[in-house]
XYZ file of N, CA and C in Angstrom:
732
model
N -6.356 -22.205 11.000
C -6.784 -20.883 10.561
C -8.071 -20.974 9.743
N -9.013 -20.096 10.016
C -10.300 -20.007 9.323
C -11.197 -21.226 9.564
N -10.817 -22.105 10.507
C -11.579 -23.340 10.689
C -13.046 -23.088 11.029
N -13.307 -22.066 11.813
C -14.676 -21.779 12.228
C -15.294 -20.627 11.439
N -14.601 -20.214 10.391
C -15.084 -19.076 9.614
C -16.196 -19.497 8.664
N -17.261 -18.751 8.662
C -18.380 -19.001 7.771
C -18.396 -17.925 6.693
N -18.516 -18.318 5.441
C -18.487 -17.310 4.369
C -19.651 -16.339 4.482
N -19.372 -15.073 4.240
C -20.433 -14.072 4.211
C -20.933 -13.959 2.780
N -22.095 -13.410 2.627
C -22.688 -13.313 1.300
C -21.911 -12.312 0.447
N -21.500 -12.741 -0.714
C -20.846 -11.851 -1.671
C -21.576 -11.951 -3.004
N -21.327 -11.000 -3.860
C -21.969 -10.985 -5.173
C -21.203 -11.911 -6.110
N -21.590 -13.161 -6.100
C -20.968 -14.167 -6.963
C -22.114 -14.937 -7.614
N -22.510 -14.453 -8.762
C -23.673 -15.019 -9.436
C -23.350 -16.358 -10.102
N -24.371 -17.205 -10.213
C -24.235 -18.406 -11.032
C -23.945 -17.974 -12.465
N -23.062 -18.684 -13.131
C -22.745 -18.341 -14.516
C -21.826 -17.146 -14.661
N -21.064 -16.855 -13.617
C -20.133 -15.725 -13.677
C -18.741 -16.172 -13.230
N -17.752 -15.294 -13.452
C -16.358 -15.589 -13.127
C -15.811 -14.494 -12.208
N -15.049 -14.919 -11.208
C -14.265 -13.982 -10.406
C -12.795 -14.302 -10.624
N -12.039 -13.292 -11.048
C -10.587 -13.414 -11.212
C -9.971 -12.805 -9.964
N -9.261 -13.623 -9.181
C -8.845 -13.168 -7.854
C -7.381 -13.473 -7.578
N -6.798 -12.695 -6.651
C -5.427 -12.903 -6.220
C -5.385 -13.510 -4.835
N -4.598 -14.593 -4.680
C -4.502 -15.289 -3.396
C -3.362 -14.770 -2.526
N -2.709 -13.689 -2.968
C -1.608 -13.135 -2.186
C -0.286 -13.821 -2.485
N 0.793 -13.400 -1.803
C 2.131 -13.902 -2.121
C 2.435 -15.304 -1.628
N 1.566 -15.877 -0.785
C 1.817 -17.244 -0.342
C 1.214 -17.579 1.008
N 1.492 -16.768 2.012
C 0.985 -17.039 3.346
C -0.539 -16.966 3.380
N -1.160 -17.928 4.073
C -2.621 -17.912 4.198
C -3.093 -16.681 4.956
N -2.233 -16.119 5.792
C -2.596 -14.931 6.566
C -2.796 -13.704 5.677
N -2.304 -13.788 4.447
C -2.352 -12.621 3.570
C -3.425 -12.719 2.486
N -4.258 -13.750 2.544
C -5.381 -13.807 1.608
C -6.484 -12.908 2.144
N -7.135 -12.154 1.284
C -8.191 -11.255 1.744
C -9.460 -12.043 2.030
N -10.288 -11.503 2.911
C -11.546 -12.174 3.230
C -12.468 -12.215 2.011
N -12.365 -11.215 1.172
C -13.194 -11.176 -0.027
C -12.863 -12.357 -0.943
N -11.576 -12.625 -1.115
C -11.145 -13.753 -1.943
C -11.467 -15.075 -1.248
N -11.273 -15.130 0.069
C -11.594 -16.341 0.822
C -13.076 -16.695 0.688
N -13.935 -15.691 0.776
C -15.375 -15.926 0.628
C -15.704 -16.499 -0.743
N -15.052 -15.953 -1.778
C -15.279 -16.462 -3.138
C -14.818 -17.905 -3.247
N -13.689 -18.204 -2.625
C -13.131 -19.559 -2.639
C -14.084 -20.560 -1.996
N -14.743 -20.139 -0.935
C -15.588 -21.049 -0.156
C -16.928 -21.360 -0.826
N -17.324 -20.548 -1.804
C -18.620 -20.779 -2.453
C -18.485 -21.137 -3.936
N -17.264 -21.076 -4.487
C -17.065 -21.344 -5.917
C -17.362 -22.803 -6.252
N -17.920 -23.018 -7.433
C -18.181 -24.374 -7.932
C -16.985 -24.936 -8.678
N -16.264 -24.045 -9.365
C -15.085 -24.436 -10.147
C -13.956 -23.476 -9.800
N -12.771 -24.023 -9.508
C -11.616 -23.193 -9.172
C -10.466 -23.564 -10.103
N -10.054 -22.605 -10.905
C -8.932 -22.789 -11.822
C -7.759 -22.028 -11.223
N -6.744 -22.741 -10.724
C -5.711 -22.089 -9.912
C -4.316 -22.254 -10.502
N -3.484 -21.254 -10.216
C -2.122 -21.211 -10.741
C -1.127 -21.907 -9.813
N 0.093 -22.099 -10.308
C 1.128 -22.819 -9.569
C 1.568 -22.092 -8.308
N 1.525 -20.751 -8.307
C 2.008 -19.988 -7.159
C 0.964 -19.810 -6.064
N -0.213 -20.359 -6.252
C -1.233 -20.332 -5.206
C -0.859 -21.370 -4.145
N -0.861 -20.945 -2.882
C -0.601 -21.874 -1.783
C -1.688 -22.950 -1.785
N -1.287 -24.198 -1.988
C -2.272 -25.286 -2.112
C -3.106 -25.464 -0.848
N -2.583 -25.022 0.310
C -3.333 -25.163 1.559
C -4.619 -24.347 1.565
N -4.667 -23.307 0.737
C -5.868 -22.486 0.701
C -7.037 -23.256 0.076
N -6.709 -24.266 -0.702
C -7.755 -25.051 -1.365
C -8.529 -25.931 -0.383
N -8.025 -26.046 0.845
C -8.739 -26.804 1.872
C -10.066 -26.148 2.246
N -10.195 -24.869 1.918
C -11.379 -24.131 2.317
C -12.456 -24.085 1.233
N -12.213 -24.749 0.119
C -13.232 -24.766 -0.928
C -14.311 -25.797 -0.587
N -15.416 -25.743 -1.291
C -16.503 -26.694 -1.071
C -16.038 -28.114 -1.393
N -16.632 -29.083 -0.715
C -16.253 -30.478 -0.924
C -16.411 -30.907 -2.377
N -17.475 -30.450 -3.007
C -17.756 -30.866 -4.382
C -17.209 -29.901 -5.436
N -16.417 -28.927 -5.014
C -15.863 -27.975 -5.979
C -14.901 -28.685 -6.930
N -14.959 -28.310 -8.190
C -14.046 -28.884 -9.200
C -12.768 -28.057 -9.213
N -11.632 -28.706 -8.978
C -10.342 -28.021 -8.953
C -9.565 -28.328 -10.226
N -9.110 -27.263 -10.893
C -8.348 -27.429 -12.135
C -7.013 -26.700 -11.974
N -5.920 -27.462 -12.055
C -4.590 -26.869 -11.945
C -4.192 -26.266 -13.288
N -3.807 -25.002 -13.269
C -3.438 -24.299 -14.504
C -2.044 -23.696 -14.378
N -1.159 -24.438 -13.724
C 0.169 -23.916 -13.432
C 1.070 -23.797 -14.637
N 1.925 -22.773 -14.579
C 2.934 -22.569 -15.611
C 4.237 -22.218 -14.899
N 5.183 -23.153 -14.871
C 6.482 -22.913 -14.253
C 7.588 -23.248 -15.242
N 8.474 -22.280 -15.481
C 9.570 -22.455 -16.444
C 9.004 -22.915 -17.784
N 9.510 -24.054 -18.270
C 9.042 -24.560 -19.566
C 7.958 -25.623 -19.425
N 7.509 -25.855 -18.188
C 6.491 -26.860 -17.938
C 5.139 -26.188 -17.767
N 4.171 -26.627 -18.545
C 2.838 -26.043 -18.480
C 1.804 -27.138 -18.322
N 0.887 -26.920 -17.386
C -0.202 -27.874 -17.216
C -1.230 -27.710 -18.325
N -1.267 -26.523 -18.906
C -2.240 -26.218 -19.953
C -1.807 -24.954 -20.676
N -2.521 -24.591 -21.704
C -2.243 -23.350 -22.420
C -3.190 -22.255 -21.939
N -2.880 -21.026 -22.302
C -3.781 -19.927 -21.956
C -5.123 -20.090 -22.652
N -5.103 -20.631 -23.838
C -6.355 -20.867 -24.559
C -7.219 -21.896 -23.831
N -6.582 -22.919 -23.244
C -7.323 -23.898 -22.444
C -8.049 -23.202 -21.296
N -7.323 -22.317 -20.618
C -7.898 -21.604 -19.473
C -9.086 -20.749 -19.913
N -8.910 -20.024 -20.999
C -10.000 -19.185 -21.510
C -11.238 -20.019 -21.822
N -11.012 -21.158 -22.456
C -12.133 -22.033 -22.824
C -12.832 -22.592 -21.585
N -12.062 -22.963 -20.571
C -12.651 -23.470 -19.327
C -13.513 -22.409 -18.653
N -13.008 -21.193 -18.605
C -13.752 -20.106 -17.963
C -15.132 -19.947 -18.591
N -15.158 -19.937 -19.912
C -16.426 -19.760 -20.624
C -17.299 -21.004 -20.498
N -16.692 -22.169 -20.658
C -17.440 -23.431 -20.598
C -18.199 -23.575 -19.280
N -17.513 -23.394 -18.168
C -18.149 -23.629 -16.871
C -19.096 -22.488 -16.486
N -18.773 -21.280 -16.910
C -19.694 -20.165 -16.652
C -20.993 -20.363 -17.420
N -20.887 -20.799 -18.671
C -22.093 -21.033 -19.479
C -22.911 -22.214 -18.958
N -22.256 -23.081 -18.165
C -22.966 -24.203 -17.547
C -23.640 -23.774 -16.243
N -23.558 -22.484 -15.932
C -24.232 -21.959 -14.749
C -23.421 -22.035 -13.469
N -22.121 -22.290 -13.572
C -21.280 -22.438 -12.391
C -20.701 -21.102 -11.929
N -20.387 -21.048 -10.644
C -19.596 -19.943 -10.098
C -18.132 -20.325 -10.304
N -17.441 -19.591 -11.149
C -16.074 -19.959 -11.535
C -15.078 -18.981 -10.919
N -14.125 -19.523 -10.173
C -13.085 -18.702 -9.563
C -11.759 -18.963 -10.270
N -11.198 -17.924 -10.848
C -9.860 -17.994 -11.466
C -8.886 -17.450 -10.435
N -8.134 -18.344 -9.787
C -7.304 -17.964 -8.645
C -5.837 -17.895 -9.042
N -5.254 -16.718 -8.819
C -3.862 -16.470 -9.187
C -3.053 -16.121 -7.947
N -1.736 -16.258 -8.047
C -0.875 -15.821 -6.959
C -0.774 -14.305 -6.946
N -0.461 -13.732 -5.794
C -0.285 -12.286 -5.690
C -1.546 -11.529 -6.013
N -1.414 -10.519 -6.858
C -2.549 -9.722 -7.325
C -2.776 -10.043 -8.801
N -4.013 -10.267 -9.213
C -4.258 -10.703 -10.597
C -3.912 -9.666 -11.653
N -3.744 -8.412 -11.246
C -3.455 -7.368 -12.227
C -1.958 -7.137 -12.429
N -1.109 -7.842 -11.663
C 0.334 -7.651 -11.767
C 0.966 -8.773 -12.585
N 1.270 -8.488 -13.834
C 1.998 -9.404 -14.705
C 1.357 -10.782 -14.788
N 0.052 -10.815 -14.823
C -0.656 -12.074 -15.052
C -1.463 -11.908 -16.332
N -2.341 -12.825 -16.604
C -3.141 -12.769 -17.832
C -4.563 -12.266 -17.552
N -4.737 -11.541 -16.453
C -6.082 -11.094 -16.082
C -6.729 -10.249 -17.177
N -5.938 -9.389 -17.807
C -6.512 -8.520 -18.845
C -6.951 -9.340 -20.052
N -6.162 -10.359 -20.408
C -6.511 -11.211 -21.547
C -7.737 -12.067 -21.235
N -7.787 -12.580 -20.005
C -8.916 -13.415 -19.614
C -10.200 -12.598 -19.503
N -10.091 -11.402 -18.949
C -11.288 -10.562 -18.831
C -11.784 -10.116 -20.206
N -10.850 -9.850 -21.120
C -11.246 -9.488 -22.489
C -11.958 -10.655 -23.173
N -11.442 -11.862 -22.949
C -12.053 -13.058 -23.534
C -13.462 -13.255 -22.975
N -13.609 -13.075 -21.670
C -14.924 -13.217 -21.037
C -15.896 -12.160 -21.557
N -15.399 -10.955 -21.698
C -16.242 -9.866 -22.207
C -16.712 -10.163 -23.629
N -15.807 -10.690 -24.438
C -16.159 -11.011 -25.826
C -17.202 -12.121 -25.914
N -17.228 -12.970 -24.870
C -18.196 -14.077 -24.843
C -19.391 -13.775 -23.935
N -19.498 -12.489 -23.559
C -20.641 -12.011 -22.778
C -20.825 -12.771 -21.459
N -19.694 -13.022 -20.790
C -19.710 -13.653 -19.480
C -19.467 -12.575 -18.422
N -20.311 -12.527 -17.418
C -20.121 -11.560 -16.336
C -18.883 -11.950 -15.519
N -18.092 -10.957 -15.124
C -16.908 -11.242 -14.323
C -16.572 -10.066 -13.419
N -15.811 -10.366 -12.378
C -15.286 -9.351 -11.476
C -13.831 -9.688 -11.181
N -13.090 -8.680 -10.743
C -11.693 -8.882 -10.362
C -11.537 -8.515 -8.893
N -11.035 -9.467 -8.090
C -10.775 -9.242 -6.673
C -9.267 -9.121 -6.473
N -8.846 -8.014 -5.912
C -7.416 -7.761 -5.717
C -6.816 -8.671 -4.656
N -5.486 -8.819 -4.716
C -4.740 -9.541 -3.694
C -3.467 -8.776 -3.383
N -2.797 -9.171 -2.318
C -1.512 -8.556 -1.976
C -0.462 -9.109 -2.924
N 0.228 -8.221 -3.612
C 1.226 -8.681 -4.568
C 2.569 -8.934 -3.883
N 3.393 -9.764 -4.500
C 4.650 -10.183 -3.884
C 5.577 -9.010 -3.587
N 5.570 -7.986 -4.426
C 6.461 -6.854 -4.194
C 6.073 -6.082 -2.934
N 4.785 -6.044 -2.595
C 4.355 -5.387 -1.357
C 4.954 -6.096 -0.146
N 4.866 -7.423 -0.157
C 5.430 -8.198 0.954
C 6.950 -8.100 0.963
N 7.571 -8.097 -0.205
C 9.024 -8.008 -0.288
C 9.533 -6.696 0.287
N 8.884 -5.599 -0.078
C 9.337 -4.302 0.407
C 9.152 -4.182 1.913
N 8.111 -4.797 2.433
C 7.900 -4.789 3.878
C 9.019 -5.550 4.583
N 9.372 -6.723 4.047
C 10.415 -7.538 4.664
C 11.794 -6.878 4.544
N 11.982 -6.104 3.501
C 13.252 -5.389 3.322
C 13.286 -4.082 4.094
N 12.172 -3.787 4.782
C 12.053 -2.539 5.557
C 12.342 -1.338 4.668
N 11.724 -1.355 3.507
C 11.970 -0.327 2.501
C 10.649 0.145 1.916
N 10.714 1.221 1.169
C 9.540 1.714 0.454
C 9.750 1.492 -1.033
N 8.695 1.695 -1.796
C 8.803 1.532 -3.241
C 9.614 2.670 -3.869
N 9.794 3.756 -3.126
C 10.402 4.943 -3.721
C 11.697 5.321 -3.017
N 12.655 5.846 -3.788
C 13.842 6.457 -3.209
C 13.728 7.969 -3.412
N 14.824 8.667 -3.443
C 14.773 10.134 -3.560
C 14.184 10.613 -4.881
N 14.141 9.743 -5.879
C 13.602 10.152 -7.182
C 12.078 10.102 -7.220
N 11.459 9.495 -6.188
C 10.003 9.325 -6.152
C 9.476 8.560 -7.361
N 10.307 7.660 -7.882
C 9.921 6.840 -9.029
C 10.160 5.379 -8.681
N 9.263 4.528 -9.137
C 9.435 3.090 -8.965
C 9.095 2.406 -10.286
N 9.944 1.490 -10.714
C 9.725 0.755 -11.959
C 9.437 -0.706 -11.639
N 8.294 -1.202 -12.056
C 7.968 -2.617 -11.897
C 8.035 -3.271 -13.267
N 8.898 -4.266 -13.401
C 9.063 -4.921 -14.697
C 9.000 -6.436 -14.511
N 8.841 -7.135 -15.604
C 8.830 -8.590 -15.579
C 9.941 -9.139 -16.459
N 10.529 -10.245 -16.016
C 11.565 -10.886 -16.810
C 10.999 -11.683 -17.965
N 9.679 -11.902 -17.954
C 9.010 -12.633 -19.039
C 8.312 -11.654 -19.969
N 8.436 -11.908 -21.255
C 7.721 -11.077 -22.219
C 6.268 -11.490 -22.280
N 5.438 -10.561 -22.700
C 4.014 -10.855 -22.817
C 3.762 -11.898 -23.886
N 2.842 -12.791 -23.591
C 2.488 -13.843 -24.553
C 1.880 -13.258 -25.833
N 1.220 -12.102 -25.697
C 0.589 -11.474 -26.870
C 1.537 -10.572 -27.647
N 2.618 -10.119 -26.972
C 3.531 -9.171 -27.624
C 4.981 -9.612 -27.421
N 5.368 -10.752 -27.987
C 6.702 -11.304 -27.750
C 7.838 -10.455 -28.299
N 7.542 -9.565 -29.228
C 8.593 -8.741 -29.826
C 8.768 -7.389 -29.136
N 7.961 -7.134 -28.108
C 8.062 -5.871 -27.375
C 9.042 -6.059 -26.223
N 10.115 -5.289 -26.210
C 11.130 -5.423 -25.177
C 10.988 -4.294 -24.155
N 11.621 -4.471 -23.004
C 11.585 -3.460 -21.946
C 12.480 -2.292 -22.335
N 12.023 -1.087 -22.079
C 12.798 0.118 -22.387
C 13.752 0.403 -21.226
N 14.888 -0.284 -21.235
C 15.848 -0.143 -20.138
C 16.445 1.258 -20.075
N 16.573 1.902 -21.214
C 17.130 3.260 -21.231
C 16.256 4.204 -20.423
N 14.954 4.112 -20.623
C 14.018 4.956 -19.883
C 14.029 4.616 -18.399
N 14.045 3.318 -18.091
C 14.028 2.878 -16.692
C 15.271 3.360 -15.950
N 16.443 3.209 -16.579
C 17.683 3.588 -15.916
C 17.846 5.096 -15.796
N 17.256 5.841 -16.724
C 17.410 7.300 -16.706
C 16.598 7.969 -15.607
N 15.546 7.310 -15.104
C 14.724 7.969 -14.080
C 15.233 7.735 -12.658
N 16.256 6.879 -12.522
C 16.921 6.643 -11.235
C 16.018 6.074 -10.148
N 14.869 5.553 -10.521
C 13.978 4.955 -9.532
C 14.366 3.518 -9.226
N 13.798 2.997 -8.161
C 14.005 1.585 -7.855
C 13.429 0.731 -8.980
N 14.026 -0.415 -9.183
C 13.541 -1.348 -10.196
C 13.169 -2.645 -9.484
N 11.903 -2.999 -9.541
C 11.418 -4.221 -8.903
C 11.077 -5.216 -10.008
N 11.750 -6.342 -9.985
C 11.675 -7.299 -11.089
C 10.923 -8.553 -10.649
N 9.847 -8.834 -11.345
C 9.108 -10.082 -11.171
C 9.638 -11.103 -12.178
N 9.638 -12.365 -11.795
C 9.950 -13.467 -12.725
C 11.228 -13.208 -13.509
N 12.273 -12.758 -12.795
C 13.491 -12.375 -13.485
C 14.664 -13.327 -13.348
N 14.528 -14.365 -12.533
C 15.670 -15.243 -12.264
C 16.207 -15.893 -13.540
N 15.335 -16.415 -14.363
C 15.779 -17.134 -15.566
C 16.405 -16.205 -16.612
N 16.108 -14.909 -16.528
C 16.626 -13.942 -17.512
C 17.624 -12.972 -16.882
N 18.147 -13.317 -15.710
C 18.909 -12.336 -14.937
C 20.185 -11.866 -15.629
N 20.855 -12.745 -16.362
C 22.101 -12.339 -17.028
C 21.830 -11.239 -18.044
N 20.781 -11.395 -18.822
C 20.410 -10.379 -19.805
C 19.981 -9.089 -19.116
N 19.210 -9.223 -18.036
C 18.724 -8.041 -17.322
C 19.888 -7.238 -16.748
N 20.858 -7.929 -16.145
C 22.031 -7.242 -15.593
C 22.777 -6.493 -16.684
N 23.026 -7.160 -17.800
C 23.744 -6.531 -18.915
C 23.015 -5.282 -19.400
N 21.699 -5.374 -19.522
C 20.912 -4.237 -20.008
C 20.943 -3.072 -19.022
N 20.875 -3.373 -17.733
C 20.891 -2.315 -16.722
C 22.235 -1.585 -16.713
N 23.324 -2.342 -16.761
C 24.654 -1.730 -16.762
C 24.898 -0.973 -18.073
N 24.503 -1.565 -19.172
C 24.653 -0.941 -20.492
C 23.941 0.406 -20.563
N 22.846 0.526 -19.814
C 22.058 1.755 -19.871
C 22.272 2.678 -18.675
N 23.361 2.441 -17.927
C 23.764 3.443 -16.955
C 23.721 3.084 -15.487
N 23.197 1.930 -15.118
C 23.191 1.562 -13.707
C 24.609 1.176 -13.273
N 25.033 1.694 -12.131
C 26.377 1.428 -11.614
C 26.537 -0.056 -11.277
N 27.724 -0.591 -11.497
C 27.960 -2.011 -11.249
C 27.894 -2.343 -9.760
N 28.106 -1.312 -8.891
C 28.052 -1.556 -7.451
C 26.683 -1.212 -6.851
N 25.667 -1.051 -7.718
C 24.312 -0.786 -7.240
C 23.850 -1.918 -6.328
N 23.245 -1.556 -5.200
C 22.762 -2.562 -4.248
C 21.525 -3.267 -4.801
N 21.520 -4.596 -4.687
C 20.390 -5.404 -5.146
C 19.976 -6.362 -4.027
N 18.682 -6.514 -3.839
C 18.153 -7.478 -2.872
C 17.307 -8.503 -3.609
N 17.374 -9.738 -3.154
C 16.507 -10.795 -3.686
C 15.736 -11.388 -2.524
N 14.441 -11.482 -2.663
C 13.624 -12.152 -1.653
C 12.870 -13.277 -2.334
N 13.094 -14.479 -1.831
C 12.521 -15.680 -2.432
C 11.446 -16.249 -1.503
N 10.322 -16.678 -2.078
C 9.204 -17.225 -1.297
C 8.733 -16.249 -0.221
N 8.525 -15.009 -0.619
C 8.100 -13.970 0.319
C 6.843 -14.390 1.070
N 6.875 -14.218 2.382
C 5.765 -14.456 3.310
C 5.670 -15.897 3.792
N 6.420 -16.817 3.188
C 6.365 -18.217 3.597
C 7.485 -18.550 4.591
N 7.372 -19.682 5.278
C 8.386 -20.089 6.256
C 9.746 -20.283 5.601
N 9.756 -20.690 4.339
C 11.022 -20.922 3.628
C 11.553 -19.657 2.947
N 11.004 -18.521 3.324
C 11.450 -17.241 2.767
C 12.938 -17.020 3.055
N 13.649 -16.506 2.036
C 15.064 -16.171 2.200
C 15.352 -14.840 1.520
N 16.305 -14.116 2.071
C 16.701 -12.811 1.526
C 18.208 -12.793 1.321
N 18.628 -12.293 0.154
C 20.037 -12.142 -0.143
C 20.310 -10.696 -0.564
N 21.541 -10.226 -0.298
C 21.989 -8.904 -0.737
C 23.197 -9.078 -1.651
N 23.298 -8.201 -2.639
C 24.401 -8.312 -3.593
C 24.643 -6.959 -4.252
N 25.747 -6.863 -4.972
C 25.963 -5.757 -5.895
C 25.527 -6.226 -7.278
N 25.125 -5.301 -8.117
C 24.585 -5.648 -9.424
C 25.552 -6.533 -10.214
N 26.836 -6.204 -10.181
C 27.827 -6.954 -10.968
C 27.994 -8.391 -10.480
N 27.652 -8.642 -9.205
C 27.845 -9.972 -8.620
C 26.546 -10.779 -8.542
N 25.466 -10.215 -9.032
C 24.153 -10.814 -8.831
C 24.024 -12.200 -9.474
N 24.487 -12.338 -10.694
C 24.361 -13.624 -11.386
C 25.170 -14.713 -10.683
N 26.359 -14.347 -10.187
C 27.191 -15.304 -9.449
C 26.485 -15.760 -8.177
N 25.858 -14.810 -7.481
C 25.133 -15.138 -6.257
C 23.997 -16.113 -6.531
N 23.236 -15.844 -7.581
C 22.093 -16.697 -7.923
C 22.557 -18.116 -8.240
N 23.657 -18.227 -8.963
C 24.183 -19.555 -9.303
C 24.751 -20.256 -8.075
N 25.481 -19.511 -7.244
C 26.098 -20.092 -6.057
C 25.053 -20.600 -5.069
N 24.037 -19.785 -4.834
C 22.998 -20.138 -3.860
C 21.869 -20.960 -4.478
N 21.957 -21.164 -5.796
C 20.927 -21.923 -6.521
C 19.528 -21.361 -6.259
N 19.439 -20.051 -6.413
C 18.166 -19.362 -6.140
C 17.174 -19.648 -7.254
N 15.999 -20.028 -6.881
C 14.947 -20.363 -7.830
C 13.752 -19.444 -7.638
N 12.892 -19.426 -8.645
C 11.634 -18.704 -8.532
C 10.723 -19.472 -7.581
N 9.757 -18.797 -6.936
C 9.397 -17.397 -7.113
C 10.293 -16.467 -6.307
N 10.716 -15.404 -6.939
C 11.591 -14.443 -6.284
C 11.313 -13.037 -6.819
N 11.479 -12.056 -5.930
C 11.391 -10.643 -6.312
C 12.798 -10.074 -6.211
N 13.239 -9.370 -7.246
C 14.557 -8.745 -7.272
C 14.375 -7.237 -7.182
N 15.041 -6.605 -6.218
C 14.911 -5.159 -6.017
C 16.239 -4.494 -6.280
N 16.304 -3.684 -7.329
C 17.504 -2.930 -7.684
C 17.325 -1.518 -7.144
N 18.168 -1.121 -6.205
C 17.985 0.163 -5.532
C 18.611 1.321 -6.303
């Protein structure tokens, strides 16, 4: 795939940063805009959920920096990433910050762009297909039910606001679908909060793991049985949980 593809000219200045999303995993779902940036970038700082095969399309001399964060294992800190972005941009490099999915969905794009702005570094954000888009397609469902409301939440608290919790009362009262990113490790607490705030114990829940990849798997459960299912099947991240 893309073997004979030649990058088209894009606005990627020397000494600037592009924060981009590589999609949910499949190479078929990376946008041409992001692919073009990948093929001309001098420095690529990439996350753990980026399909490593996409890195085959970068320049031979491109500097690759792994910035993965999985569970309690971190290749680096967020401050390290911020410093790298500024360091290489100030050295006149084209710097690509490559994230899984879409960079604006529960990532640090806002923090990184604020840091770049404070250091007077030019930057752009290139969108990607987020995992929930692929999940809903595979589930043959839409983001909305009869309430015309959809709630997207994360099982991880923000690094900048660790004391801010999710307003489960508000989420449960609007009767919309609840799409949970990064929720596997916190699922017991999430289930308790949903039931405590009014979600029926027999509410249908779907889990899609590794959306868009060959190893993709889908499970169905009732809310009350969800934690048992995850333990029994040993379901690991990355996964999207859809509470209907």
